[in-house]
Tab-separated table of C-alpha atoms in Angstrom:
chain	number	residue	atom	x	y	z
A	1	MET	CA	24.683	-3.451	-61.664
A	2	TYR	CA	25.758	-5.178	-58.711
A	3	LEU	CA	24.573	-2.205	-56.838
A	4	ILE	CA	20.796	-2.495	-57.820
A	5	LEU	CA	21.416	-6.197	-57.783
A	6	PHE	CA	22.237	-5.875	-54.335
A	7	ILE	CA	19.596	-3.300	-53.638
A	8	GLY	CA	16.883	-5.770	-55.023
A	9	ILE	CA	18.224	-8.551	-52.641
A	10	ALA	CA	18.194	-6.081	-49.811
A	11	ILE	CA	14.021	-5.285	-50.497
A	12	LEU	CA	13.619	-9.093	-51.472
A	13	SER	CA	14.684	-9.675	-48.073
A	14	TYR	CA	12.883	-7.130	-45.973
A	15	VAL	CA	9.798	-7.901	-47.644
A	16	VAL	CA	10.463	-12.156	-46.996
A	17	GLN	CA	11.136	-11.193	-43.514
A	18	SER	CA	8.270	-9.241	-42.832
A	19	ASN	CA	6.243	-11.570	-44.553
A	20	LEU	CA	7.511	-14.084	-42.150
A	21	ASN	CA	7.080	-11.676	-39.041
A	22	SER	CA	3.407	-11.320	-40.199
A	23	LYS	CA	2.389	-14.929	-41.213
A	24	PHE	CA	3.856	-15.902	-37.418
A	25	LYS	CA	2.014	-13.290	-35.337
A	26	LYS	CA	-0.992	-14.222	-37.887
A	27	TYR	CA	-0.843	-17.680	-37.097
A	28	SER	CA	0.026	-17.536	-33.159
A	29	LYS	CA	-3.286	-15.460	-32.337
A	30	ILE	CA	-5.106	-18.954	-33.964
A	31	PRO	CA	-5.531	-21.677	-31.415
A	32	ILE	CA	-5.028	-25.690	-32.749
A	33	ALA	CA	-8.174	-27.710	-32.395
A	34	SER	CA	-5.952	-30.495	-31.284
A	35	GLY	CA	-5.167	-28.166	-27.944
A	36	LEU	CA	-1.476	-29.483	-27.928
A	37	SER	CA	1.633	-27.012	-27.024
A	38	GLY	CA	4.517	-26.521	-29.247
A	39	ARG	CA	6.271	-29.208	-26.861
A	40	GLU	CA	3.925	-31.396	-26.843
A	41	VAL	CA	3.717	-31.484	-30.726
A	42	ALA	CA	7.146	-31.765	-30.996
A	43	GLU	CA	7.152	-34.745	-28.292
A	44	LYS	CA	4.175	-36.505	-30.162
A	45	MET	CA	6.153	-36.240	-33.788
A	46	LEU	CA	9.165	-37.846	-32.187
A	47	ARG	CA	7.636	-40.592	-30.513
A	48	ASP	CA	5.606	-41.069	-33.932
A	49	ASN	CA	8.772	-41.537	-35.393
A	50	GLY	CA	10.017	-43.685	-32.904
A	51	ILE	CA	12.721	-41.481	-31.947
A	52	ASN	CA	13.845	-41.713	-28.157
A	53	ASN	CA	16.914	-40.052	-27.823
A	54	VAL	CA	15.947	-36.370	-28.584
A	55	THR	CA	15.031	-34.381	-26.255
A	56	VAL	CA	12.824	-30.660	-26.333
A	57	THR	CA	13.952	-28.096	-24.726
A	58	CYS	CA	12.958	-24.630	-24.058
A	59	THR	CA	15.298	-21.319	-25.573
A	60	GLN	CA	15.345	-18.110	-25.240
A	61	GLY	CA	14.569	-15.487	-27.772
A	62	TYR	CA	11.952	-14.790	-30.769
A	63	LEU	CA	12.185	-17.477	-33.780
A	64	THR	CA	15.169	-18.699	-32.741
A	65	ASP	CA	13.558	-22.818	-32.677
A	66	HIS	CA	16.180	-24.856	-34.016
A	67	TYR	CA	17.552	-28.528	-33.955
A	68	ASN	CA	20.949	-29.825	-32.903
A	69	PRO	CA	21.894	-32.895	-33.519
A	70	ALA	CA	24.973	-32.394	-31.755
A	71	ASN	CA	23.434	-33.249	-28.168
A	72	GLY	CA	20.495	-34.143	-29.514
A	73	THR	CA	18.005	-31.620	-28.234
A	74	VAL	CA	14.970	-29.857	-30.443
A	75	ASN	CA	14.925	-26.210	-29.375
A	76	LEU	CA	11.781	-24.313	-29.134
A	77	SER	CA	11.793	-20.789	-28.654
A	78	GLU	CA	9.452	-19.670	-25.952
A	79	ALA	CA	6.570	-18.702	-27.966
A	80	VAL	CA	6.662	-21.614	-29.834
A	81	TYR	CA	7.205	-24.065	-26.482
A	82	ASN	CA	3.966	-23.007	-24.518
A	83	SER	CA	1.735	-21.983	-27.509
A	84	ARG	CA	-1.218	-23.874	-28.349
A	85	SER	CA	-1.269	-22.538	-31.918
A	86	VAL	CA	-1.251	-23.195	-35.485
A	87	ALA	CA	2.076	-21.337	-35.835
A	88	ALA	CA	3.507	-23.504	-32.784
A	89	ALA	CA	2.802	-26.687	-34.219
A	90	ALA	CA	3.980	-25.873	-37.276
A	91	VAL	CA	7.597	-24.622	-36.051
A	92	ALA	CA	7.519	-27.708	-33.458
A	93	ALA	CA	7.244	-30.112	-36.445
A	94	HIS	CA	9.595	-28.407	-38.425
A	95	GLU	CA	12.112	-29.133	-36.464
A	96	CYS	CA	11.461	-32.066	-35.505
A	97	GLY	CA	11.472	-32.499	-38.850
A	98	HIS	CA	15.456	-32.178	-38.704
A	99	ALA	CA	15.283	-35.026	-36.303
A	100	VAL	CA	13.910	-37.307	-38.134
A	101	GLN	CA	16.293	-36.161	-41.131
A	102	HIS	CA	19.270	-37.198	-39.281
A	103	ALA	CA	17.306	-40.360	-37.978
A	104	VAL	CA	17.075	-41.869	-41.326
A	105	ALA	CA	20.558	-40.240	-42.627
A	106	TYR	CA	19.173	-37.519	-45.084
A	107	ALA	CA	21.475	-36.704	-47.514
A	108	PRO	CA	21.793	-33.664	-47.531
A	109	LEU	CA	21.470	-33.389	-44.019
A	110	THR	CA	24.570	-35.782	-43.719
A	111	MET	CA	26.451	-33.181	-46.146
A	112	ARG	CA	25.328	-29.669	-44.536
A	113	SER	CA	26.379	-31.345	-40.976
A	114	ALA	CA	29.724	-32.391	-42.648
A	115	LEU	CA	30.215	-28.988	-43.868
A	116	VAL	CA	29.808	-27.130	-40.418
A	117	PRO	CA	33.183	-27.212	-39.199
A	118	VAL	CA	34.817	-26.075	-42.276
A	119	VAL	CA	32.010	-23.528	-42.925
A	120	SER	CA	32.078	-22.278	-39.157
A	121	PHE	CA	35.935	-21.531	-39.886
A	122	ALA	CA	35.536	-20.126	-42.954
A	123	SER	CA	32.820	-17.695	-41.533
A	124	ASN	CA	35.436	-16.650	-38.833
A	125	TRP	CA	38.007	-15.385	-41.330
A	126	VAL	CA	36.538	-14.857	-44.775
A	127	GLN	CA	35.825	-11.292	-44.312
A	128	TRP	CA	39.566	-10.525	-43.472
A	129	VAL	CA	40.751	-12.885	-46.001
A	130	LEU	CA	39.007	-10.662	-48.515
A	131	LEU	CA	39.345	-7.331	-47.427
A	132	ALA	CA	43.738	-8.186	-47.785
A	133	GLY	CA	42.681	-10.037	-50.907
A	134	ILE	CA	41.714	-6.495	-52.450
A	135	ILE	CA	44.090	-4.374	-50.994
A	136	LEU	CA	47.080	-6.464	-51.883
A	137	ILE	CA	45.003	-7.891	-55.555
A	138	HIS	CA	48.135	-6.295	-57.774
A	139	SER	CA	51.006	-7.850	-55.872
A	140	MET	CA	49.679	-10.919	-53.792
A	141	PRO	CA	46.286	-12.107	-56.296
A	142	GLY	CA	46.478	-15.268	-54.254
A	143	ILE	CA	44.865	-14.136	-50.478
A	144	LEU	CA	41.779	-12.808	-52.996
A	145	LEU	CA	41.882	-16.079	-54.371
A	146	ALA	CA	41.668	-17.828	-50.900
A	147	GLY	CA	39.071	-15.102	-49.598
A	148	VAL	CA	36.891	-16.379	-52.886
A	149	VAL	CA	37.178	-19.468	-51.926
A	150	LEU	CA	36.465	-19.383	-48.145
A	151	PHE	CA	32.910	-17.045	-49.029
A	152	ALA	CA	32.378	-20.136	-51.975
A	153	LEU	CA	32.031	-23.226	-49.488
A	154	THR	CA	29.253	-20.625	-47.389
A	155	THR	CA	27.479	-20.363	-50.366
A	156	LEU	CA	27.896	-24.015	-50.853
A	157	PHE	CA	26.563	-24.596	-47.008
A	158	SER	CA	23.378	-21.582	-48.149
A	159	PHE	CA	22.250	-23.942	-51.091
A	160	ILE	CA	22.948	-27.429	-49.795
A	161	THR	CA	20.630	-26.167	-46.741
A	162	LEU	CA	17.302	-25.169	-49.144
A	163	PRO	CA	16.840	-29.121	-49.758
A	164	VAL	CA	17.228	-29.661	-45.815
A	165	GLU	CA	14.669	-27.008	-44.545
A	166	ILE	CA	12.106	-27.938	-47.867
A	167	ASP	CA	12.046	-31.341	-46.628
A	168	ALA	CA	11.948	-30.763	-42.988
A	169	SER	CA	8.476	-28.374	-43.567
A	170	ARG	CA	7.315	-31.507	-46.491
A	171	ARG	CA	8.050	-33.961	-43.248
A	172	ALA	CA	6.529	-31.928	-40.712
A	173	THR	CA	3.127	-30.820	-43.057
A	174	ALA	CA	2.457	-34.144	-43.786
A	175	TRP	CA	2.842	-35.741	-39.979
A	176	LEU	CA	0.805	-32.991	-38.907
A	177	LEU	CA	-2.718	-33.144	-41.026
A	178	ARG	CA	-1.763	-37.231	-40.633
A	179	ALA	CA	-1.440	-37.418	-36.863
A	180	GLY	CA	-4.379	-35.407	-36.634
A	181	ILE	CA	-2.181	-32.144	-35.100
A	182	THR	CA	-4.184	-29.958	-37.422
A	183	SER	CA	-7.441	-30.319	-39.006
A	184	ALA	CA	-8.293	-29.533	-42.586
A	185	SER	CA	-9.363	-25.750	-42.306
A	186	GLU	CA	-6.137	-25.341	-40.067
A	187	GLN	CA	-3.425	-27.438	-42.532
A	188	PRO	CA	-2.880	-24.894	-44.941
A	189	MET	CA	-2.390	-22.385	-42.658
A	190	ALA	CA	0.459	-24.657	-41.294
A	191	VAL	CA	1.938	-24.894	-44.577
A	192	SER	CA	1.551	-21.080	-45.424
A	193	ALA	CA	3.956	-20.170	-42.492
A	194	LEU	CA	6.449	-22.724	-43.055
A	195	LYS	CA	6.455	-21.667	-46.700
A	196	SER	CA	7.070	-18.046	-45.472
A	197	ALA	CA	10.060	-19.688	-43.806
A	198	ALA	CA	11.592	-21.263	-46.452
A	199	TYR	CA	11.880	-17.991	-48.608
A	200	THR	CA	14.291	-16.587	-46.113
A	201	TYR	CA	16.654	-19.482	-47.017
A	202	VAL	CA	16.167	-18.500	-50.709
A	203	VAL	CA	17.039	-15.613	-50.440
A	204	ALA	CA	19.906	-15.969	-47.624
A	205	ALA	CA	21.137	-18.354	-50.909
A	206	LEU	CA	20.841	-16.276	-53.755
A	207	SER	CA	22.438	-13.166	-52.047
A	208	SER	CA	25.532	-14.976	-50.921
A	209	LEU	CA	25.621	-16.560	-54.584
A	210	ALA	CA	25.734	-12.891	-55.735
A	211	THR	CA	27.977	-11.521	-53.357
A	212	LEU	CA	30.231	-14.788	-54.401
A	213	ALA	CA	29.846	-13.303	-57.987
A	214	TYR	CA	31.165	-9.906	-57.268
A	215	TYR	CA	34.329	-10.975	-55.311
A	216	VAL	CA	35.023	-13.377	-58.656
A	217	MET	CA	34.779	-10.523	-61.078
A	218	ILE	CA	36.999	-8.426	-58.749
A	219	LEU	CA	39.672	-11.708	-58.784
A	220	VAL	CA	39.564	-11.159	-62.730
A	221	GLY	CA	39.084	-7.809	-63.317
A	222	GLY	CA	42.405	-7.836	-60.727
A	223	ARG	CA	44.236	-10.323	-62.733
A	224	SER	CA	43.087	-8.981	-66.266
A	225	ARG	CA	45.087	-5.561	-65.252
A	226	ASP	CA	48.186	-7.543	-64.309
């Protein structure tokens, strides 16, 4: 049953990622009527929200766009930073949505930020702890329990990420239309692009939950045989 579940999630993940890439490539070819580049869109959204302590930078890679609250930067990939397309505007506004969340102390973002050091530690050790726990499940079941707890933290992080990403997209699309960055005909494209991106986080959270359930079943099964 778990094998079928994992195969299903893997297929779903592939479909969602392919859809995201397809949407991004499609909307990257559609010029935005306002004529602003991704950088200009990001800088305007920050100004319009009274945020003056965040810098917009260009980073290497494909779809590597992210907001870094630690150093106050909105990092846009080259394909977004310089592009004057619907896709670039949507992605740039989305990342600035996180900066707005930070500025207004949006609770889920605050919670996620607080979990980052813990999740970073858990991610570095969880696979080794789980492996040792499975091997030693009959003699030292506490190790697997510790691994399950660590993995549960990463799963919690995945689910807290969902409202953070959805809210950032909501803020982005609302501002794009209000500020006149996207026209009435371009707005549905921006919404579609960001929805496709949000689905990747949903699949990641479900995959993490399914994996957690798998390790819990191993732990319960091992203890029941003792």
